[in-house]
Short mmCIF file of C-alpha atoms and ligand atoms in Angstrom, two decimals:
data_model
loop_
_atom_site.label_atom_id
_atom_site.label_comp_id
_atom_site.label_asym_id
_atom_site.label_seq_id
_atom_site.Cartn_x
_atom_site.Cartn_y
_atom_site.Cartn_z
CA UNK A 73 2.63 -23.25 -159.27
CA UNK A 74 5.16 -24.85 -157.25
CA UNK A 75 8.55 -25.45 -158.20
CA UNK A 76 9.45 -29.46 -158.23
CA UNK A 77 11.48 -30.54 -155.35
CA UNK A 78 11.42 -34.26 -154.31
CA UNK A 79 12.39 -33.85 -150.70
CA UNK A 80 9.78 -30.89 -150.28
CA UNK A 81 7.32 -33.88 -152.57
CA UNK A 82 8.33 -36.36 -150.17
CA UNK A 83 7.85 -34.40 -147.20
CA UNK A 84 3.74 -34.29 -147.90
CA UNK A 85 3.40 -37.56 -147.42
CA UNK A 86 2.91 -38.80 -143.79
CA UNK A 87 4.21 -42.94 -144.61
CA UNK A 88 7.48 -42.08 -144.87
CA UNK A 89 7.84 -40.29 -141.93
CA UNK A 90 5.65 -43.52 -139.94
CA UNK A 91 7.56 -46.10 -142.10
CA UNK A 92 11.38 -44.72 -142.66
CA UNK A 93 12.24 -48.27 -143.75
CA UNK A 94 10.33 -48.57 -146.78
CA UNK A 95 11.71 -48.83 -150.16
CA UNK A 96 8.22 -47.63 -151.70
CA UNK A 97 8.03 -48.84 -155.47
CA UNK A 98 4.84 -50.47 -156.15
CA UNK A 99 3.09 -47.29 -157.01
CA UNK A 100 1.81 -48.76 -160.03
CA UNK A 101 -0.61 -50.98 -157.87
CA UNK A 102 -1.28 -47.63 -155.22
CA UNK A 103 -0.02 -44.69 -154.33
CA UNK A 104 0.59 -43.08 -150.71
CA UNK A 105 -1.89 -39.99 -149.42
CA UNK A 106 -0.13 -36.49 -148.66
CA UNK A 107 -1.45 -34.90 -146.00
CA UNK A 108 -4.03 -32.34 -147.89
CA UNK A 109 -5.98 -35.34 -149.31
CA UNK A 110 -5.75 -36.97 -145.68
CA UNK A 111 -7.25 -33.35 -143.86
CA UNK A 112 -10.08 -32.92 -146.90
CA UNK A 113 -11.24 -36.30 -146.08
CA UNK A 114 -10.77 -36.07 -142.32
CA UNK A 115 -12.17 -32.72 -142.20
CA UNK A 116 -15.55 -33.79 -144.42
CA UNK A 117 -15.76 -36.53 -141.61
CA UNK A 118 -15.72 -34.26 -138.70
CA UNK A 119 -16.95 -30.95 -139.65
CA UNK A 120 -19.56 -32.13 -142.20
CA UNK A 121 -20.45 -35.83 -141.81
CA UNK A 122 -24.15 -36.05 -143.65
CA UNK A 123 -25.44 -37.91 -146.64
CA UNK A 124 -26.06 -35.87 -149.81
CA UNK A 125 -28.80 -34.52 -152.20
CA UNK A 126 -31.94 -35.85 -149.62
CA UNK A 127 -31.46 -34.16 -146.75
CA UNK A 128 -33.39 -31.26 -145.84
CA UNK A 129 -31.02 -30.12 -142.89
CA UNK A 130 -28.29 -27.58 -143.17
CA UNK A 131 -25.40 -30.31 -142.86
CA UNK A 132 -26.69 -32.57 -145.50
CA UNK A 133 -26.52 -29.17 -147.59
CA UNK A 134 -23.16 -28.46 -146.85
CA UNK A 135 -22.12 -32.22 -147.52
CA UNK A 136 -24.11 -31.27 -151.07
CA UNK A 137 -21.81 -28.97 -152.21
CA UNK A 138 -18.57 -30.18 -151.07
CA UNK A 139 -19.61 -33.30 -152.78
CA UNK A 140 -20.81 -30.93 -155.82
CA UNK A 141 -17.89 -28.97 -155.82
CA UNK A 142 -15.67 -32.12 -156.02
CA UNK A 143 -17.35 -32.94 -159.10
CA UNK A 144 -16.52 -29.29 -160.54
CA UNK A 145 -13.03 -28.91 -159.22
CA UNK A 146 -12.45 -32.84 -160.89
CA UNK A 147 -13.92 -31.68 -164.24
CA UNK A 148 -11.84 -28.93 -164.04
CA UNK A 149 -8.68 -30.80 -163.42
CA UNK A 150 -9.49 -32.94 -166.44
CA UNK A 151 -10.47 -30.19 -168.53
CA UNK A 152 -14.05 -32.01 -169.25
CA UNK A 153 -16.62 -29.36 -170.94
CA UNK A 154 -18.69 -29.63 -168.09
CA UNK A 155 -19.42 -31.05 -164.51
CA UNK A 156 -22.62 -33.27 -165.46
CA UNK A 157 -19.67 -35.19 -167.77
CA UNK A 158 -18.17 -36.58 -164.49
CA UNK A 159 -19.35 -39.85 -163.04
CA UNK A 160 -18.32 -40.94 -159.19
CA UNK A 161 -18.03 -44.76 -159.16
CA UNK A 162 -15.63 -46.86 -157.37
CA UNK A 163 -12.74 -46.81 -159.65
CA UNK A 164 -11.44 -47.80 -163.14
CA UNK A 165 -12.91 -51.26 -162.94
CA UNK A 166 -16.16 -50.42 -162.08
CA UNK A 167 -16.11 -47.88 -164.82
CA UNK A 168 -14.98 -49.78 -167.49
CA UNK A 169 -17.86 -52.61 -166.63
CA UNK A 170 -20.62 -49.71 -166.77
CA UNK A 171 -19.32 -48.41 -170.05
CA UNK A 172 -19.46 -52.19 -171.28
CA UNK A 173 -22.62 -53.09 -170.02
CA UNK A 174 -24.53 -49.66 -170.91
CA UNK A 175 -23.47 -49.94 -174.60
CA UNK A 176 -24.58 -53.13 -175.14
CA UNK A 177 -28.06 -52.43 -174.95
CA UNK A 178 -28.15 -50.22 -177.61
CA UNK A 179 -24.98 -48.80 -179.66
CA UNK A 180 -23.07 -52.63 -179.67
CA UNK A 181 -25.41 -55.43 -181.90
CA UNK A 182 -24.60 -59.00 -182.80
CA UNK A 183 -21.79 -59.15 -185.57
CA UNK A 184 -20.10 -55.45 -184.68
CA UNK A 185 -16.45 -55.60 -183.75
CA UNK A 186 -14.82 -53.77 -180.77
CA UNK A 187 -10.77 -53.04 -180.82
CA UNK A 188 -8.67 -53.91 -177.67
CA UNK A 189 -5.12 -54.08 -177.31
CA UNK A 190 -2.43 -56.69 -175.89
CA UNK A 191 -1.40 -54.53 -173.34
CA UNK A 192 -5.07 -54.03 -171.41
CA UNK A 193 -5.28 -55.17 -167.62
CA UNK A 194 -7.82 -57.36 -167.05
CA UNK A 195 -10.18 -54.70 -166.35
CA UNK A 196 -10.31 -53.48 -170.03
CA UNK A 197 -10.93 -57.10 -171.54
CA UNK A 198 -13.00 -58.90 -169.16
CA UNK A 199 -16.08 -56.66 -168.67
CA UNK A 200 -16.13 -57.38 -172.72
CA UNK A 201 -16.14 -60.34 -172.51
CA UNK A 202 -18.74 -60.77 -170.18
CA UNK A 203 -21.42 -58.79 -172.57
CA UNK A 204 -19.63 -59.30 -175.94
CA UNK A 205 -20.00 -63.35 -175.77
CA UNK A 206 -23.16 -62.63 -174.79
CA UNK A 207 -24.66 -60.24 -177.45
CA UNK A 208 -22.67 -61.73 -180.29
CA UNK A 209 -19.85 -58.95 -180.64
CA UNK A 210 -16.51 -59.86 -181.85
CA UNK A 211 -13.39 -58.76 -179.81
CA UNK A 212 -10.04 -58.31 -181.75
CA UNK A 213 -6.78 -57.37 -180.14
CA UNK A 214 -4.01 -55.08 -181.17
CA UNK A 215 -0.63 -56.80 -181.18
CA UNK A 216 2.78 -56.25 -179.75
CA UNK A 217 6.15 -55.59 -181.48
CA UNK A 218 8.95 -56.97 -180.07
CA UNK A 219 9.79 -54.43 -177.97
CA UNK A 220 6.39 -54.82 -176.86
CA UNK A 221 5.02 -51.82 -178.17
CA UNK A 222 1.49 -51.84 -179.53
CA UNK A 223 1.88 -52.80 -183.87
CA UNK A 224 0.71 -49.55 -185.21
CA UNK A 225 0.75 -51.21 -188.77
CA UNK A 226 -1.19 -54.02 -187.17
CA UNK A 227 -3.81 -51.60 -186.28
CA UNK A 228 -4.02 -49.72 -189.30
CA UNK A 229 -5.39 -53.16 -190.90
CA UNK A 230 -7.80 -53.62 -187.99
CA UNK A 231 -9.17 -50.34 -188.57
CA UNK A 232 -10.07 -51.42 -191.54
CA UNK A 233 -12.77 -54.26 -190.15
CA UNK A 234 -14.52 -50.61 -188.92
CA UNK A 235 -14.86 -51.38 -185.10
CA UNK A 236 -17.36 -50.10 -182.97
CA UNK A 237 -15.62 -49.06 -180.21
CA UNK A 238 -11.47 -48.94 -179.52
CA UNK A 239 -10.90 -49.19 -176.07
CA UNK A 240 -7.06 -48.57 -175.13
CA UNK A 241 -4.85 -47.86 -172.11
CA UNK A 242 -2.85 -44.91 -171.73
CA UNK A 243 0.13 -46.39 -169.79
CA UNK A 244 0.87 -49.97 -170.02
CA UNK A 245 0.47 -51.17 -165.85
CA UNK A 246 3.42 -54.13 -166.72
CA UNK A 247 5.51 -52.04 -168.80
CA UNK A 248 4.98 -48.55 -167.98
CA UNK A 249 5.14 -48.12 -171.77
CA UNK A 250 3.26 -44.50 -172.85
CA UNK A 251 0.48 -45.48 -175.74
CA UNK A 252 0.39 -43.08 -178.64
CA UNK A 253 -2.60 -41.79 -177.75
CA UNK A 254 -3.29 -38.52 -179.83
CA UNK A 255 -2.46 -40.45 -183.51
CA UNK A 256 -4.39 -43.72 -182.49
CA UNK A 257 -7.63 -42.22 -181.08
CA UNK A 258 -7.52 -39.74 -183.93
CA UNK A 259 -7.44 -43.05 -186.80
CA UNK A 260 -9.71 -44.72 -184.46
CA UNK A 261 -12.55 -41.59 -184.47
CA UNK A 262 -11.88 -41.57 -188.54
CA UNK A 263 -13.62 -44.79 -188.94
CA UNK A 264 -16.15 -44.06 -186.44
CA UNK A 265 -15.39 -45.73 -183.63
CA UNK A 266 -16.20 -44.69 -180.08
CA UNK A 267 -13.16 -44.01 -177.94
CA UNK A 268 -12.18 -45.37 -174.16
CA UNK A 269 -9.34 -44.57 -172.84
CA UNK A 270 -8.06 -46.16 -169.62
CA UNK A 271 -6.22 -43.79 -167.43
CA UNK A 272 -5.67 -46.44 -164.53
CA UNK A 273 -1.92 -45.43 -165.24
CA UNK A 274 -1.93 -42.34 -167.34
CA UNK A 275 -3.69 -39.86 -165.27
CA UNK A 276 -1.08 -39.49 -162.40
CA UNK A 277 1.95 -39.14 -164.97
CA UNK A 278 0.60 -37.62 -167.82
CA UNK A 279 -2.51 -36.18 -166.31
CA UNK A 280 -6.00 -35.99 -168.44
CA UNK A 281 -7.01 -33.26 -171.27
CA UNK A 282 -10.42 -35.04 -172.19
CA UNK A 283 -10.89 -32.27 -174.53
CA UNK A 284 -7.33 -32.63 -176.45
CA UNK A 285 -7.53 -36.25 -176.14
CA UNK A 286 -10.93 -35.92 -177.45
CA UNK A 287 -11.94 -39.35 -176.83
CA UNK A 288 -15.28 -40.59 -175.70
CA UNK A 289 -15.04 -41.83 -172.64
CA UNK A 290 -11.71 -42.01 -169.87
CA UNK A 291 -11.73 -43.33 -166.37
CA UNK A 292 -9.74 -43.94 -164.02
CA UNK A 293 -8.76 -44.43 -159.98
CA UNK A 294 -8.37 -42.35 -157.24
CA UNK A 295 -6.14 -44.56 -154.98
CA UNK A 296 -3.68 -44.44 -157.87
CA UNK A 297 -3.02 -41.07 -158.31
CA UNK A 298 -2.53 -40.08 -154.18
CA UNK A 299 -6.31 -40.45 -153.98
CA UNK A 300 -8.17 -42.58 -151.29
CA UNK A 301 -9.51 -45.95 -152.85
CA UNK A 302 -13.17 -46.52 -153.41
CA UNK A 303 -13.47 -43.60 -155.70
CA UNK A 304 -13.38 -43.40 -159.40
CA UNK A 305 -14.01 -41.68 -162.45
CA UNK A 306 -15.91 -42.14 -165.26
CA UNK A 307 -15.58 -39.18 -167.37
CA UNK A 308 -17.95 -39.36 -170.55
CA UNK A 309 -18.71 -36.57 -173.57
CA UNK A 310 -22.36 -36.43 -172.80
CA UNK A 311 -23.39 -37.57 -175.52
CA UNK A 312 -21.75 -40.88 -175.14
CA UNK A 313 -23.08 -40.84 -171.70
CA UNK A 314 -26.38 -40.50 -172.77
CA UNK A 315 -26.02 -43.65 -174.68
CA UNK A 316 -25.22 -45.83 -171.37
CA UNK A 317 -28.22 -47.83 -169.68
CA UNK A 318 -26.95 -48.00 -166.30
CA UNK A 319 -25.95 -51.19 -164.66
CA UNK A 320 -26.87 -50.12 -161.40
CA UNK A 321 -30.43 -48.64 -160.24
CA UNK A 322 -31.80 -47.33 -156.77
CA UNK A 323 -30.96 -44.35 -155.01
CA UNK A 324 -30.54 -41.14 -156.86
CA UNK A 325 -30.45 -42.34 -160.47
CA UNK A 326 -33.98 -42.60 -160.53
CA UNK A 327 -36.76 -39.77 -161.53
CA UNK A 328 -39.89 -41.94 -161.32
CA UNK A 329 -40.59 -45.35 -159.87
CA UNK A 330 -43.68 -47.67 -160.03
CA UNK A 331 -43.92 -50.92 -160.17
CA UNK A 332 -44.67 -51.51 -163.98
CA UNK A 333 -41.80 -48.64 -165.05
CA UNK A 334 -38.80 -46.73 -163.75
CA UNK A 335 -37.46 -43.53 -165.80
CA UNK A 336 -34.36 -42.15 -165.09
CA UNK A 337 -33.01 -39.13 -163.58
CA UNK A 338 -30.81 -36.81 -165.84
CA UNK A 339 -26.97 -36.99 -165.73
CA UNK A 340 -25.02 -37.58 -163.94
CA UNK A 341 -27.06 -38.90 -161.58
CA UNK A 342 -28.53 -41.39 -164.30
CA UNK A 343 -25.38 -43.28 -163.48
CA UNK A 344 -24.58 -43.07 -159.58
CA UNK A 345 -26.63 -45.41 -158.03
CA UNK A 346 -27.26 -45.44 -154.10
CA UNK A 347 -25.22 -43.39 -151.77
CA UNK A 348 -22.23 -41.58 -153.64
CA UNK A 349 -18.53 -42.39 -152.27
CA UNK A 350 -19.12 -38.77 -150.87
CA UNK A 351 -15.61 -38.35 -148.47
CA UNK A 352 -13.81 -40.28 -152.18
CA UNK A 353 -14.81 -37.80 -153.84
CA UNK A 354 -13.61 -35.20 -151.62
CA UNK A 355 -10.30 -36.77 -151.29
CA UNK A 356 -9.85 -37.22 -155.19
CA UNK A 357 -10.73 -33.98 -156.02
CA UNK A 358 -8.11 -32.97 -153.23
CA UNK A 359 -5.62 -35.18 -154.79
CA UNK A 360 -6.06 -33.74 -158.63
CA UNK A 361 -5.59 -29.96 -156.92
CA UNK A 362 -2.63 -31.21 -155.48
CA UNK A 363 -1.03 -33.09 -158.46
CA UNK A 364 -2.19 -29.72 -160.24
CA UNK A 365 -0.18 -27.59 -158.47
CA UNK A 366 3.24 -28.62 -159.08
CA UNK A 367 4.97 -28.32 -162.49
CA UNK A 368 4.12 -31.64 -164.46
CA UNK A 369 6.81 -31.36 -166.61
CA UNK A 370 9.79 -31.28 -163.79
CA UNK A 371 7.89 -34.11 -162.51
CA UNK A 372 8.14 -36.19 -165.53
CA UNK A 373 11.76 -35.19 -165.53
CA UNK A 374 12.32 -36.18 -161.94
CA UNK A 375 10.62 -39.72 -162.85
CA UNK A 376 13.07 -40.03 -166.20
CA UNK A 377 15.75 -39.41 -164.05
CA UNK A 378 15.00 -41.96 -161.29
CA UNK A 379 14.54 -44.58 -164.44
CA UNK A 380 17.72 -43.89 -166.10
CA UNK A 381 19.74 -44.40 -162.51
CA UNK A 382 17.58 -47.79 -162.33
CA UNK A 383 18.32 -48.93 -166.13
CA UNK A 384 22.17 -47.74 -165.55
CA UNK A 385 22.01 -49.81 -162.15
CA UNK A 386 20.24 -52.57 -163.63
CA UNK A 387 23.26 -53.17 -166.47
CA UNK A 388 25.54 -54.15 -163.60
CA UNK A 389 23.20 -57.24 -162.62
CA UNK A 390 23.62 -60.34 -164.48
CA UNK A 391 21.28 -62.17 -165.47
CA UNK A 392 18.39 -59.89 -165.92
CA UNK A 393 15.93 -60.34 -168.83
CA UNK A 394 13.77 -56.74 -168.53
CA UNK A 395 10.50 -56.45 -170.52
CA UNK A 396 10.25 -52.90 -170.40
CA UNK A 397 11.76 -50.14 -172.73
CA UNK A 398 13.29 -47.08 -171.02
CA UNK A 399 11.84 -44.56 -174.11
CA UNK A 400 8.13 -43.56 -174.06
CA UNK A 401 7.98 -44.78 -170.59
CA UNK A 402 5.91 -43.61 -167.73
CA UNK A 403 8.16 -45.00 -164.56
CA UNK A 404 7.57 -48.87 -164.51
CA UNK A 405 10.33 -51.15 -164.98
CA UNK A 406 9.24 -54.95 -165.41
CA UNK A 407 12.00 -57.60 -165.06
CA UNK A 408 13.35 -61.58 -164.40
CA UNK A 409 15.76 -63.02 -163.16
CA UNK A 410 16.60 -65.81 -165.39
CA UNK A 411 14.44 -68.54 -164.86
CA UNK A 412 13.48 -68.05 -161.12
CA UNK A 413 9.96 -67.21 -160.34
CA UNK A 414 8.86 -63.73 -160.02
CA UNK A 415 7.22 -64.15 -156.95
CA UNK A 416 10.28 -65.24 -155.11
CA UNK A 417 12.61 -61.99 -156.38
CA UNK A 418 9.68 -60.11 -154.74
CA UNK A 419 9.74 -61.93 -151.56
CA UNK A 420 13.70 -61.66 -151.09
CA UNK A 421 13.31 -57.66 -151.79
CA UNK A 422 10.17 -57.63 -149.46
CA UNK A 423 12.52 -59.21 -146.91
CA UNK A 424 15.05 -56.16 -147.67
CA UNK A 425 11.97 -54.01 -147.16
CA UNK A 426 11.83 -52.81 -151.15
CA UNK A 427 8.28 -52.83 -152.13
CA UNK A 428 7.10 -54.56 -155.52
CA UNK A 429 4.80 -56.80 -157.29
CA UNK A 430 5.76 -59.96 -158.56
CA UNK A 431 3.21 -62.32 -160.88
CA UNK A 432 0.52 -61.33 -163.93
CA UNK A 433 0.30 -58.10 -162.92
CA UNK A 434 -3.57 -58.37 -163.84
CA UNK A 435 -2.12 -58.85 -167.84
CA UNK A 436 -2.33 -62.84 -168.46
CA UNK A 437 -2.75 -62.47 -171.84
CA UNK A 438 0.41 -60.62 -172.22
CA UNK A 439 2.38 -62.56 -170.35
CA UNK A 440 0.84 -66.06 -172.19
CA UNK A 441 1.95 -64.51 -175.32
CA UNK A 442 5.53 -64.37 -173.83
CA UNK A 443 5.20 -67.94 -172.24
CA UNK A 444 6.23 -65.99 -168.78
CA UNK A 445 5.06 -67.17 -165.25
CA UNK A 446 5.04 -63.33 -164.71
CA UNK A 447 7.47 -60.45 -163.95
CA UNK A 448 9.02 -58.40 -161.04
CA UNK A 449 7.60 -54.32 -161.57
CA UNK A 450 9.06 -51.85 -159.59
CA UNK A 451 7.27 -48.86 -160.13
CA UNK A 452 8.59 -45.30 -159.45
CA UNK A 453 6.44 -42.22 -158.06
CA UNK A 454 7.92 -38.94 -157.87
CA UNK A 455 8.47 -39.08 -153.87
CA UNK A 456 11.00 -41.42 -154.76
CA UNK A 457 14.49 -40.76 -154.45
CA UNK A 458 18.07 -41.45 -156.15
CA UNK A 459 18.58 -43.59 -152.57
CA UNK A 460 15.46 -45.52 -152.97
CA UNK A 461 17.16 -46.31 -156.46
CA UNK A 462 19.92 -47.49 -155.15
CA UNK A 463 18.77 -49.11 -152.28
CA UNK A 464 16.57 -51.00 -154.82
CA UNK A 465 19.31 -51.81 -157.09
CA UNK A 466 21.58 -53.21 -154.03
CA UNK A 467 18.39 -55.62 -152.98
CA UNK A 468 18.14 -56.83 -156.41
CA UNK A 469 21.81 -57.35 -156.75
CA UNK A 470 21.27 -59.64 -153.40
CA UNK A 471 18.17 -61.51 -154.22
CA UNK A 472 19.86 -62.97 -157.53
CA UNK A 473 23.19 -63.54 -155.86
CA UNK A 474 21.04 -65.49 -153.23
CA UNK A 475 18.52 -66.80 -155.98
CA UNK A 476 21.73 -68.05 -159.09
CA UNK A 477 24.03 -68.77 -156.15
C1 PLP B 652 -4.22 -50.13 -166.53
C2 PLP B 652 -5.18 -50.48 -165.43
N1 PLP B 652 -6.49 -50.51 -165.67
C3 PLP B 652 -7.38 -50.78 -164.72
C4 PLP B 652 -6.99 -51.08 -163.44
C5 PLP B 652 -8.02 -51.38 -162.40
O1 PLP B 652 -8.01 -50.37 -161.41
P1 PLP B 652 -8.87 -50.54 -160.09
O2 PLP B 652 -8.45 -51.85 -159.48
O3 PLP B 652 -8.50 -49.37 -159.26
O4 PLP B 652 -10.30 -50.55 -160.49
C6 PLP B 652 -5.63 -51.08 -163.13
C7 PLP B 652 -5.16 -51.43 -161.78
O5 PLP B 652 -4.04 -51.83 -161.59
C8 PLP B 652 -4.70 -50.75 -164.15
O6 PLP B 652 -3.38 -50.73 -163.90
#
């Protein structure tokens, strides 16, 4: 395993040698490609181009089990039991709208409750909503503290209405803020509920044990953890799996076709419909080896570092109201600047070449409950550097002397 060195980090990744400018922190929204993920998927592309499973030619073959060992060295990376547990689809989104739609057809009936929190993107409430309204299943929500943390006390009593399902992020994508995972999954299995976990966020700073976490199901992105986009994971026990009809047919998912009945192929084919994101896949799984082989902890501590310089930074700036807590959190910093719009801080830091998201952040319901137009998040990846801190912090310092002047 590597030793952690930023510089030698940074150095892997071929945009900041092309764009020396940049101020890179909206990695919460996508990350940049080092140059291993950028030769797998090149090299699949020009050594092994072919479509997989059908083809009865040597390349298609080859493209077979690169795409099959993808799936192995992925399941690996997430410690799942076994390679049939891991399911290529486009990324978290798509993911969490399969799991939605395949369990209510089945395990979700009229008059069952599912558990979500506060803090979900929209990804982890609306695909719900879309079935829940629908089949007649009630949808409560987990609330916030005011520090914005999810109410554990809160949920203690919601446990008690015995939901079907509790469906949870691991990292907050507005706050950065790390969920208790372990304790909450465990009191969510003790009433029976199923488990998703949304690793959107989690899986490039914590990483993924599906087997400690034990939960159900977890997906999650590749573009957000140094992956290419277009690929995602949905990682299932197989037994929860087994209980999804799929939302998408044709292609391989199929074993038998006529036109009065279809049955399905077994997993985890069942659920990939049409032609697999085959060079994705490659990619991720080239991305997870390469998060995998440097020291996770020194990363964390490189990231913890980086936030304390910001929140130190940040003290000498008045007129700051910041959202997100410093403790428990995964390298997101959400802020305003008194009462000025969100999106205009972001377009004065753009201008200083400092990279951020201003607005909803994909979390209306969070920021409704604050009566906020929406925040500023800079979000911090481990290529980044004490500079880009500072370099941050002087922007900021001249977008609200421009913006209260
Ligand atoms: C917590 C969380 N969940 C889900 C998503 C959706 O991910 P994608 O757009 O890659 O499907 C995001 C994206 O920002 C996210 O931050």
């Amino acid at each position: 395993m590597l030793a952690f060195n930023p510089q030698q980090f940074r150095q892997q990744f071929p945009f900041f040698q092309q764009q020396p400018d940049w101020i890179y922190l909206d990695n919460a929204a996508t990350t940049h490609k080092p140059q291993p993920v950028l030769d797998a998927i090149s090299h699949f592309y020009q050594a092994a181009n072919s479509n997989v499973h059908r083809g009865a030619h040597r390349l298609s073959q080859q493209a077979t089990v690169l795409f099959e060992q993808a799936r192995a060295d992925i399941a690996q990376c997430i410690n799942a039991r076994q390679p049939t547990e891991v399911i290529f689809c486009s990324g978290s989104t798509a993911a969490l709208n399969q799991i939605a739609f395949g369990l209510m057809h089945g395990y979700l009936k009229a008059g069952d409750r599912i558990l979500l929190s506060a803090l979900e993107h929209h990804a982890n409430i609306v695909p719900w909503q879309l079935h829940c309204q629908r089949h007649g299943v009630i949808i409560d929500v987990i609330p916030l503290t005011k520090e914005h943390h999810l109410d554990q006390q809160a949920y203690q009593q919601l446990l008690t209405l015995k939901p079907k399902l509790v469906s949870l992020t691991q990292v907050s994508n507005v706050l950065g803020h790390i969920t208790p995972l372990p304790q909450m999954l465990q009191q969510a299995k003790a009433v029976g509920a199923l488990t998703v976990v949304d690793g959107a966020q989690g899986i490039v700073h914590l990483g993924a044990d599906v087997q400690q976490l034990d939960c159900d199901f977890y997906v999650f992105s590749g573009h957000k953890c140094y992956g290419p986009t277009g690929i995602g994971i949905l990682y299932g026990k197989q037994a929860a799996l087994e209980q999804l009809t799929p939302l998408l047919g044709g292609g391989e998912m199929i074993a038998e076709v006529s036109f009065s009945h279809t049955s399905f192929n077994q997993l985890p084919f069942r659920l990939e419909a049409g032609t697999p994101p085959i060079a994705g896949a490659i990619g991720l799984a080239s991305a997870l080896k390469f998060i995998q082989s440097y020291n996770k902890n020194n990363i964390i501590l490189h990231k913890q570092d980086l936030l304390n310089e910001f929140y130190q930074g940040l003290k000498k700036i008045p007129g700051l109201d910041i959202l997100s807590s410093p403790v428990h959190n995964a390298g997101i910093v959400s802020l305003n600047v008194q009462a000025e719009h969100p999106s205009d801080v972001a377009s004065l830091l753009d201008q200083q070449y400092v990279a951020v998201r201003g607005g909803k952040h994909c979390a209306m319901p969070f920021f409704d409950q604050l009566a906020l137009p929406g925040a500023v998040r800079f979000s911090f990846a481990p290529y980044n550097t004490s500079a880009d801190v500072a370099s941050s912090l002087q922007a900021l310092k001249q977008a609200v002397e421009i913006l209260t002047a």
